[in-house]
Short mmCIF file of the C-alpha atoms (twelve columns), coordinates in Angstrom:
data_MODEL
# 
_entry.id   MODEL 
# 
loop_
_atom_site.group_PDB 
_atom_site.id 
_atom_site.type_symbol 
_atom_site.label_atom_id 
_atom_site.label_alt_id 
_atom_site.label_comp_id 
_atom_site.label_asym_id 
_atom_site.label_seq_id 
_atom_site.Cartn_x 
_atom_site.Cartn_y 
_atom_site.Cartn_z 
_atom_site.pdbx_PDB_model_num 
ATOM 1   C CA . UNK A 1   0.000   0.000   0.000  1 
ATOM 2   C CA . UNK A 2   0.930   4.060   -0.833 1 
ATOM 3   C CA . UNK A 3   1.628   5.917   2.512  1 
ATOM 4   C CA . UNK A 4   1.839   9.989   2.458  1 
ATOM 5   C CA . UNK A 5   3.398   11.372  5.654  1 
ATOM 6   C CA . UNK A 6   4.117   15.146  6.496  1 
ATOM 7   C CA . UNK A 7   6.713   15.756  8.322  1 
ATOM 8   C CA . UNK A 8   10.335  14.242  8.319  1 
ATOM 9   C CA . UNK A 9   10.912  15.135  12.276 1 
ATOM 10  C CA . UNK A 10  11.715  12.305  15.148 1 
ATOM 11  C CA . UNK A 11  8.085   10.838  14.590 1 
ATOM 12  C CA . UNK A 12  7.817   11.104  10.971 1 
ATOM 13  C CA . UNK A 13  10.917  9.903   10.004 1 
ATOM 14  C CA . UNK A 14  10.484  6.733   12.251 1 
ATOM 15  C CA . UNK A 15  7.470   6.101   10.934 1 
ATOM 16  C CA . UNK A 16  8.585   6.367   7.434  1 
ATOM 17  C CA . UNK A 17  11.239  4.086   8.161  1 
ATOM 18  C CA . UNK A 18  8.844   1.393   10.010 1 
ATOM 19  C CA . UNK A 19  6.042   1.381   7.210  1 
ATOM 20  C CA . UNK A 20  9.248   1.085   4.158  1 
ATOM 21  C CA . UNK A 21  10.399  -1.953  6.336  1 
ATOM 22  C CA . UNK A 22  6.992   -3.254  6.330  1 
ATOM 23  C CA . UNK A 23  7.040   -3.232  2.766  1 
ATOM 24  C CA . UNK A 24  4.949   -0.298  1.975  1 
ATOM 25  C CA . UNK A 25  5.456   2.420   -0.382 1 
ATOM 26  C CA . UNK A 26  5.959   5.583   1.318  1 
ATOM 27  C CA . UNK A 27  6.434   9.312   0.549  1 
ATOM 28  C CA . UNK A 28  7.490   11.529  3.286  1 
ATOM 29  C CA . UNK A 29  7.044   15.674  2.713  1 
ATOM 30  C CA . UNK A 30  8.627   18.311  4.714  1 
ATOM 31  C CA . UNK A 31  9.158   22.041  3.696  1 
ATOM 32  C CA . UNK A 32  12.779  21.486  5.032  1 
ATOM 33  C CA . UNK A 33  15.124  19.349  2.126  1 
ATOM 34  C CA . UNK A 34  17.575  18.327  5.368  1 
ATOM 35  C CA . UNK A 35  14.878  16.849  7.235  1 
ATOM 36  C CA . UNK A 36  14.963  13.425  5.131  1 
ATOM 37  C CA . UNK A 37  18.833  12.971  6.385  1 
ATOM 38  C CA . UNK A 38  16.945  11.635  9.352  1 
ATOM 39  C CA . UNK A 39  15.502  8.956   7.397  1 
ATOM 40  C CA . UNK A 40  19.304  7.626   6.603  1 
ATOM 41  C CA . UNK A 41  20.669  6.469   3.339  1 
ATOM 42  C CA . UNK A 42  18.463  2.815   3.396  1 
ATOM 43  C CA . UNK A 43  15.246  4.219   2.774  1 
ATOM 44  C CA . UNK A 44  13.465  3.206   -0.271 1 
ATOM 45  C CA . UNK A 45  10.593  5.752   -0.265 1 
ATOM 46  C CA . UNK A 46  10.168  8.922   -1.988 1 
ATOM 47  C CA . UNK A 47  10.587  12.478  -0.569 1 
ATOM 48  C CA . UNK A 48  9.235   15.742  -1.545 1 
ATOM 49  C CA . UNK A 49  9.989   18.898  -0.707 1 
ATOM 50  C CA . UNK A 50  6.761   21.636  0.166  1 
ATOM 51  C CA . UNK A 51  4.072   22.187  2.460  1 
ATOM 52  C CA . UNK A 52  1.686   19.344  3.120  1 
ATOM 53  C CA . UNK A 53  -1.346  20.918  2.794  1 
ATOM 54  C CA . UNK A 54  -0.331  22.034  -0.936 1 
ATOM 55  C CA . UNK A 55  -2.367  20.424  -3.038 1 
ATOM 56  C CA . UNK A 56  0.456   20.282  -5.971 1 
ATOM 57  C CA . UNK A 57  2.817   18.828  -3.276 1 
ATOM 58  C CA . UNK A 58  0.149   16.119  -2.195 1 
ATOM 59  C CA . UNK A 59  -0.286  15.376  -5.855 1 
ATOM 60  C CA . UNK A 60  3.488   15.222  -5.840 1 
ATOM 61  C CA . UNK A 61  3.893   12.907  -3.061 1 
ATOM 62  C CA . UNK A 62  1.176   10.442  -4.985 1 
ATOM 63  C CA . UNK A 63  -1.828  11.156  -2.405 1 
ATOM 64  C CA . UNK A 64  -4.402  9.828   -5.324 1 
ATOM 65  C CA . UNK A 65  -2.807  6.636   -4.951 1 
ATOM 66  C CA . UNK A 66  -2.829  6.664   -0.537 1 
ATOM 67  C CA . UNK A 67  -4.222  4.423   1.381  1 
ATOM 68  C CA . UNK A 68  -3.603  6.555   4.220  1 
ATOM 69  C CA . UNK A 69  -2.493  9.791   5.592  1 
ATOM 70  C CA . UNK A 70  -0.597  11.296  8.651  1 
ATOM 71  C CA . UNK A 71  0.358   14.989  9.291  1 
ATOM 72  C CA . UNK A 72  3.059   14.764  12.212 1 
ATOM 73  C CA . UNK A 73  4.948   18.134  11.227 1 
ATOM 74  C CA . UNK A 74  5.518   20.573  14.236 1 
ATOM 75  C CA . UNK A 75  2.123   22.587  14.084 1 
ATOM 76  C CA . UNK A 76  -1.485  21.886  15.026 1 
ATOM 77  C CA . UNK A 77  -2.656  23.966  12.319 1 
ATOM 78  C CA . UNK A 78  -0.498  22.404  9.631  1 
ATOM 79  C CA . UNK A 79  -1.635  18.689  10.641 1 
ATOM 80  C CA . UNK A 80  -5.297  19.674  10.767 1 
ATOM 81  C CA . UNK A 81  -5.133  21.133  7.718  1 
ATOM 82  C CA . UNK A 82  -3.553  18.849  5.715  1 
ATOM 83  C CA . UNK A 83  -5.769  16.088  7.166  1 
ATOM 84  C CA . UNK A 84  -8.109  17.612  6.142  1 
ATOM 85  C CA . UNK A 85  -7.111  18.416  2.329  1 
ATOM 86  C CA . UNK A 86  -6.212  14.645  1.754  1 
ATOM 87  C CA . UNK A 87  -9.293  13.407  3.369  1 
ATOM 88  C CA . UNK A 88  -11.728 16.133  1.889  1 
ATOM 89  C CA . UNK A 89  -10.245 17.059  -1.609 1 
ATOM 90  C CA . UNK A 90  -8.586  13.805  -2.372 1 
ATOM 91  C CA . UNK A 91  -10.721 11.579  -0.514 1 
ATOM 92  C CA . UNK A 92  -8.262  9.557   1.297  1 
ATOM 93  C CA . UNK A 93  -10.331 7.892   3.903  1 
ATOM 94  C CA . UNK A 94  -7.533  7.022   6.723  1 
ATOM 95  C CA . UNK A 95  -5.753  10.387  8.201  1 
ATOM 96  C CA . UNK A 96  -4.374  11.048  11.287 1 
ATOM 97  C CA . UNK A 97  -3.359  14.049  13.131 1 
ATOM 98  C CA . UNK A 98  -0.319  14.240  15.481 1 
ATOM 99  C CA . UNK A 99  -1.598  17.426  18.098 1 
ATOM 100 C CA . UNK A 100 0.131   19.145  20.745 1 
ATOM 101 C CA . UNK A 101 -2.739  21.080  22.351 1 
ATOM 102 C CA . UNK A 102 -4.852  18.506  23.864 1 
ATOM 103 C CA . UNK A 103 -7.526  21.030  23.975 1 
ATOM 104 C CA . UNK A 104 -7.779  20.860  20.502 1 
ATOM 105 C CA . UNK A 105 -8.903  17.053  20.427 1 
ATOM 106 C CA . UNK A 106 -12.588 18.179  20.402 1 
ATOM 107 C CA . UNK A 107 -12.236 20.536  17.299 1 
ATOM 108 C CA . UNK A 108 -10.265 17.680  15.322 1 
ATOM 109 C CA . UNK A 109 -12.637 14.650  16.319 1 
ATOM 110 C CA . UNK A 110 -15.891 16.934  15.089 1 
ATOM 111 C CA . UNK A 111 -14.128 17.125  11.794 1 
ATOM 112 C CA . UNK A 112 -13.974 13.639  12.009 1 
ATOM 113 C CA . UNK A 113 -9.745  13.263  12.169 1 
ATOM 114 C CA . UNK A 114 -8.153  10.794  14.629 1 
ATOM 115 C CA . UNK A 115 -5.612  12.460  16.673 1 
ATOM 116 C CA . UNK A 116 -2.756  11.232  18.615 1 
ATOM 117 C CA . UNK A 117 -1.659  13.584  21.636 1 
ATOM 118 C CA . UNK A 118 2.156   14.384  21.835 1 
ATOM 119 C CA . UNK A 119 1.854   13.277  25.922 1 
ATOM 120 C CA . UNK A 120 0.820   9.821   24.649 1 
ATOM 121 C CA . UNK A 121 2.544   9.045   21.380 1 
ATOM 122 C CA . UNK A 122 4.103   5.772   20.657 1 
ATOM 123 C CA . UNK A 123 5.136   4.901   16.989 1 
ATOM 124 C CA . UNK A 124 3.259   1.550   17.660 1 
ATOM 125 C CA . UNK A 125 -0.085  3.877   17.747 1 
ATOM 126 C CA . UNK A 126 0.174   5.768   15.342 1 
ATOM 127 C CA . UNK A 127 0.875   2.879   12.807 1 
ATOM 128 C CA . UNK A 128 -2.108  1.058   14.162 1 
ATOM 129 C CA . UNK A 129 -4.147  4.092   13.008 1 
ATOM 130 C CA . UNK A 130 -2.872  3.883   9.432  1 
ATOM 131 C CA . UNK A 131 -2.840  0.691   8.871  1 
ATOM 132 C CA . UNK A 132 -5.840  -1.753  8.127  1 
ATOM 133 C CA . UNK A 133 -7.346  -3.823  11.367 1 
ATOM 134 C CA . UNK A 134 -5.572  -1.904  13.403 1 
ATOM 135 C CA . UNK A 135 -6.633  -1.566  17.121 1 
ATOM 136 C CA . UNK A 136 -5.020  0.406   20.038 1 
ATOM 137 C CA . UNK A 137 -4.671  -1.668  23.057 1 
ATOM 138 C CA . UNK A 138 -5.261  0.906   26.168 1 
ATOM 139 C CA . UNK A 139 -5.710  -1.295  28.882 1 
ATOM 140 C CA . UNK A 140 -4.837  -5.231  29.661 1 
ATOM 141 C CA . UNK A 141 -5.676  -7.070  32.948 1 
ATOM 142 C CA . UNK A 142 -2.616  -8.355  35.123 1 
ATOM 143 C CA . UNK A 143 -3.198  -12.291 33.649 1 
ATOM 144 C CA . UNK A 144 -2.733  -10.781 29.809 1 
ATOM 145 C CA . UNK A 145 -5.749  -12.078 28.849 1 
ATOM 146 C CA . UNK A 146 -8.024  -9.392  28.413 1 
ATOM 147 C CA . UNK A 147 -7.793  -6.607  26.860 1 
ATOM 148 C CA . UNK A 148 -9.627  -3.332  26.140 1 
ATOM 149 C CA . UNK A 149 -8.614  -1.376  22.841 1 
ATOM 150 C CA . UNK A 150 -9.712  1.117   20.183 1 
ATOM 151 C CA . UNK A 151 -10.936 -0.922  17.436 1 
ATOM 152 C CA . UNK A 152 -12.043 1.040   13.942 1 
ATOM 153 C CA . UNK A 153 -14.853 0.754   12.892 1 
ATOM 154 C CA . UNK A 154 -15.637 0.753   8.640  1 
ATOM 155 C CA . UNK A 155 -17.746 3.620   8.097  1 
ATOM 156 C CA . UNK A 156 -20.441 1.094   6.498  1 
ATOM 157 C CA . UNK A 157 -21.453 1.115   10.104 1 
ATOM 158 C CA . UNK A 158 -22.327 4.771   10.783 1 
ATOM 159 C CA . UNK A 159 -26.028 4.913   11.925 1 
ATOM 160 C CA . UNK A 160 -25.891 1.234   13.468 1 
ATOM 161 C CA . UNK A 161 -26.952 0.903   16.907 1 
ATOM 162 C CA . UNK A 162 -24.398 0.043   19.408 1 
ATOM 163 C CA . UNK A 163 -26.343 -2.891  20.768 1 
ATOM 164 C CA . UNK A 164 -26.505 -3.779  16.975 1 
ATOM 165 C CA . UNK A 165 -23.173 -3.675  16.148 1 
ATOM 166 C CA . UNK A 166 -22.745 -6.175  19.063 1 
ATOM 167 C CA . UNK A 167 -25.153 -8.494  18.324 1 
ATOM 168 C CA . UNK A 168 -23.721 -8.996  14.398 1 
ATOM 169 C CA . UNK A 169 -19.924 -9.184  15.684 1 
ATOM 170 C CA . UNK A 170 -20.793 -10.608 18.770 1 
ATOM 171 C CA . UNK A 171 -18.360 -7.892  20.705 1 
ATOM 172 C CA . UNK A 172 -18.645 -5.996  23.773 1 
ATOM 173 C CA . UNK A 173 -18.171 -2.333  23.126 1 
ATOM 174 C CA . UNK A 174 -17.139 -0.662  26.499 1 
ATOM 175 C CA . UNK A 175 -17.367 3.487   25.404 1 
ATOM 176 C CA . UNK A 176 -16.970 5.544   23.115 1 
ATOM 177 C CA . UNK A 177 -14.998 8.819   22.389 1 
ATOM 178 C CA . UNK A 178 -17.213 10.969  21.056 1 
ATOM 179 C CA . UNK A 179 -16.078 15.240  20.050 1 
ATOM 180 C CA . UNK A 180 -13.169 13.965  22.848 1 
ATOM 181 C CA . UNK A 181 -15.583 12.688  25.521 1 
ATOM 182 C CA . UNK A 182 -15.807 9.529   26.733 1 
ATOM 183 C CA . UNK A 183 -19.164 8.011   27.238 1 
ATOM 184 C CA . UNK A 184 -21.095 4.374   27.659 1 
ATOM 185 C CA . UNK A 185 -23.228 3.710   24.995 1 
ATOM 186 C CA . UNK A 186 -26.997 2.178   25.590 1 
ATOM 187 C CA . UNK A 187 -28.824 -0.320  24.048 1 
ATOM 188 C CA . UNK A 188 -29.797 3.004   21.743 1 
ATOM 189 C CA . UNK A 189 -27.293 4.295   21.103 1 
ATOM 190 C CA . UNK A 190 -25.941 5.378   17.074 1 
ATOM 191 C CA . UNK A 191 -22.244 4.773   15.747 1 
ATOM 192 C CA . UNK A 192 -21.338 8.643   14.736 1 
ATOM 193 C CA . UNK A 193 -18.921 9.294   12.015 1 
ATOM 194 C CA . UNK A 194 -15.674 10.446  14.100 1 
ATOM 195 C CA . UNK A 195 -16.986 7.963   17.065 1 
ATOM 196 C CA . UNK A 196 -13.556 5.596   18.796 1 
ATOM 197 C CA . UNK A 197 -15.314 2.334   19.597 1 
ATOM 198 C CA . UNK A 198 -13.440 0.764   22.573 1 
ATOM 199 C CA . UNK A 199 -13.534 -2.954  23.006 1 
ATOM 200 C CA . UNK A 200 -13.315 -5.478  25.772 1 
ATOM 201 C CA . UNK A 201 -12.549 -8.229  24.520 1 
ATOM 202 C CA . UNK A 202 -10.333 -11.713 25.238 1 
ATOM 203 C CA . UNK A 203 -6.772  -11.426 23.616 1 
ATOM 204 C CA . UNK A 204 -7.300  -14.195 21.115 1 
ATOM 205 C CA . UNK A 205 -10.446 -13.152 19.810 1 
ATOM 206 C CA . UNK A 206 -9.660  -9.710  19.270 1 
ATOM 207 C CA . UNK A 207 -8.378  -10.152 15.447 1 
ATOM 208 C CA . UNK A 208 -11.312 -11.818 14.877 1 
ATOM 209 C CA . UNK A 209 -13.380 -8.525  16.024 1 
ATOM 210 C CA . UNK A 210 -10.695 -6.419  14.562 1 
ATOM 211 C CA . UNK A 211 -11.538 -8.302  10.558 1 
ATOM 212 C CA . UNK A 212 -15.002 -7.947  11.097 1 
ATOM 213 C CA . UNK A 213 -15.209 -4.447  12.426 1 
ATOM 214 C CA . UNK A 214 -12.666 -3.231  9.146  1 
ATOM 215 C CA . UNK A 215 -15.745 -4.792  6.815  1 
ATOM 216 C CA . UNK A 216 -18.886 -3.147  5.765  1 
ATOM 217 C CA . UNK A 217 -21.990 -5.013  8.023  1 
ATOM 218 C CA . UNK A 218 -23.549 -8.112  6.020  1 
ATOM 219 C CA . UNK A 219 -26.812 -6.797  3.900  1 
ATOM 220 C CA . UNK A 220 -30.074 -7.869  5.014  1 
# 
C-alpha cells in the first residue's frame, strides 16, 4: 500500500522508516530538504519537498494513490489542515493528526480526524491508526488475557446501533470517544462518524473482532 506522511521530524521519520520496512510504499514531505537525512541512506521511499497541505505537493507525493495519511509536522494547524485536504479534496479515507494542544482534540474529532496527543505518542499507535485492522490496546488485565482497545470501525457502520453492532460481531463495546468525551453507549445508542469504539474483549479473539469491524456489516 501508498503511505503519504508530512513531516520528516523524530516521529515522521520513524514512521517512514517502520512502514518502508513493512514493505509499503511511502512518501514523506517536509518544507525542510535536510529533514529526510533523518531517514538515513536505506530508505526506499520517496521524498518531496513543500508544504503538506499544498495540493500540488500532495499530488506530488502520490496522495491519489494513498491508502492513508498522517500529518506529524511541528504545528497543530499544519496537521489539521492537511488532514483535512487529503481526506476532503482527495478523498483519502484514513488520516491522522499528530496534536500538541490537547484542547484541541474536540475541534479535530468533530471534523472527524483521529488524533494522537504528543503526551501519549508511541510509533506503535500511530501505525495502528494507518494501517488496516488496526486496534489500540489501552488497557490489559494483570493475567494478559483481556484486553480493552480502540478498534475502527468501517464507516459502512455509521447509523448502526451500538447494541446492533454487538449483536452482528458478537463484541462488547465498552465506550466511546465521542467530540473527545468519553461516554457508555446504551442499548440506543448510534455509531457517529468520528466515534472511537473501545472494546473489551479476550486477547485471542480480538483479530477476529478487529476483521469484522474493518468490513462493511452483512446486507439484510
Amino acid at each position: 500500500m501508498h503511505f503519504v506522511i508530512m513531516g520528516c521530524g523524530r516521529v515522521g521519520s520513524t514512521l517512514a522508516k517502520s512502514l518502508s520496512k513493512r514493505g509499503h510504499d511511502v512518501a514523506v514531505i517536509d518544507v525542510e530538504p535536510a529533514s529526510f537525512r533523518r531517514l538515513g541512506s536505506s530508505f526506499e521511499g520517496m521524498t518531496v519537498t513543500g508544504l503538506g497541505f499544498d495540493r500540488d505537493t500532495l499530488r506530488s507525493a502520490r496522495i491519489d494513490e494513498a491508502y492513508a495519511f498522517a500529518a506529524v509536522s511541528s504545528g497543530d494547524n499544519s496537521n489539521i489542515l492537511a488532514a483535512r485536504v487529503a481526506r476532503e479534496t482527495f478523498g483519502v479515507e484514513h488520516v491522522v493528526a499528530r496534536i500538541y494542544d490537547p484542547g484541541r482534540a474536540m475541534v479535530y474529532q468533530r471534523l472527524g480526524i483521529p488524533t494522537v496527543a504528543t503526551v501519549r505518542w508511541t510509533s506503535d499507535q500511530m501505525l495502528q491508526r494507518l494501517l488496516p485492522q488496526g486496534s489500540v490496546p489501552s488497557m490489559t488485565d494483570p493475567s494478559g488475557r483481556v484486553v480493552v482497545a480502540e478498534v475502527p470501525l468501517a464507516k459502512g457502520w455509521i447509523g448502526k446501533r451500538i447494541s446492533e453492532i454487538e449483536s452482528i460481531t458478537s463484541s462488547r463495546i465498552a465506550f466511546l470517544s465521542r467530540l473527545g468525551e468519553g461516554m457508555v453507549p446504551g442499548p440506543n445508542t448510534v455509531f457517529q462518524d468520528g466515534d472511537l469504539v473501545h472494546v473489551a474483549a479476550a486477547i485471542q479473539d480480538l483479530p477476529r473482532i478487529e476483521k469484522l469491524y474493518d468490513q462493511a456489516p452483512p446486507a439484510h
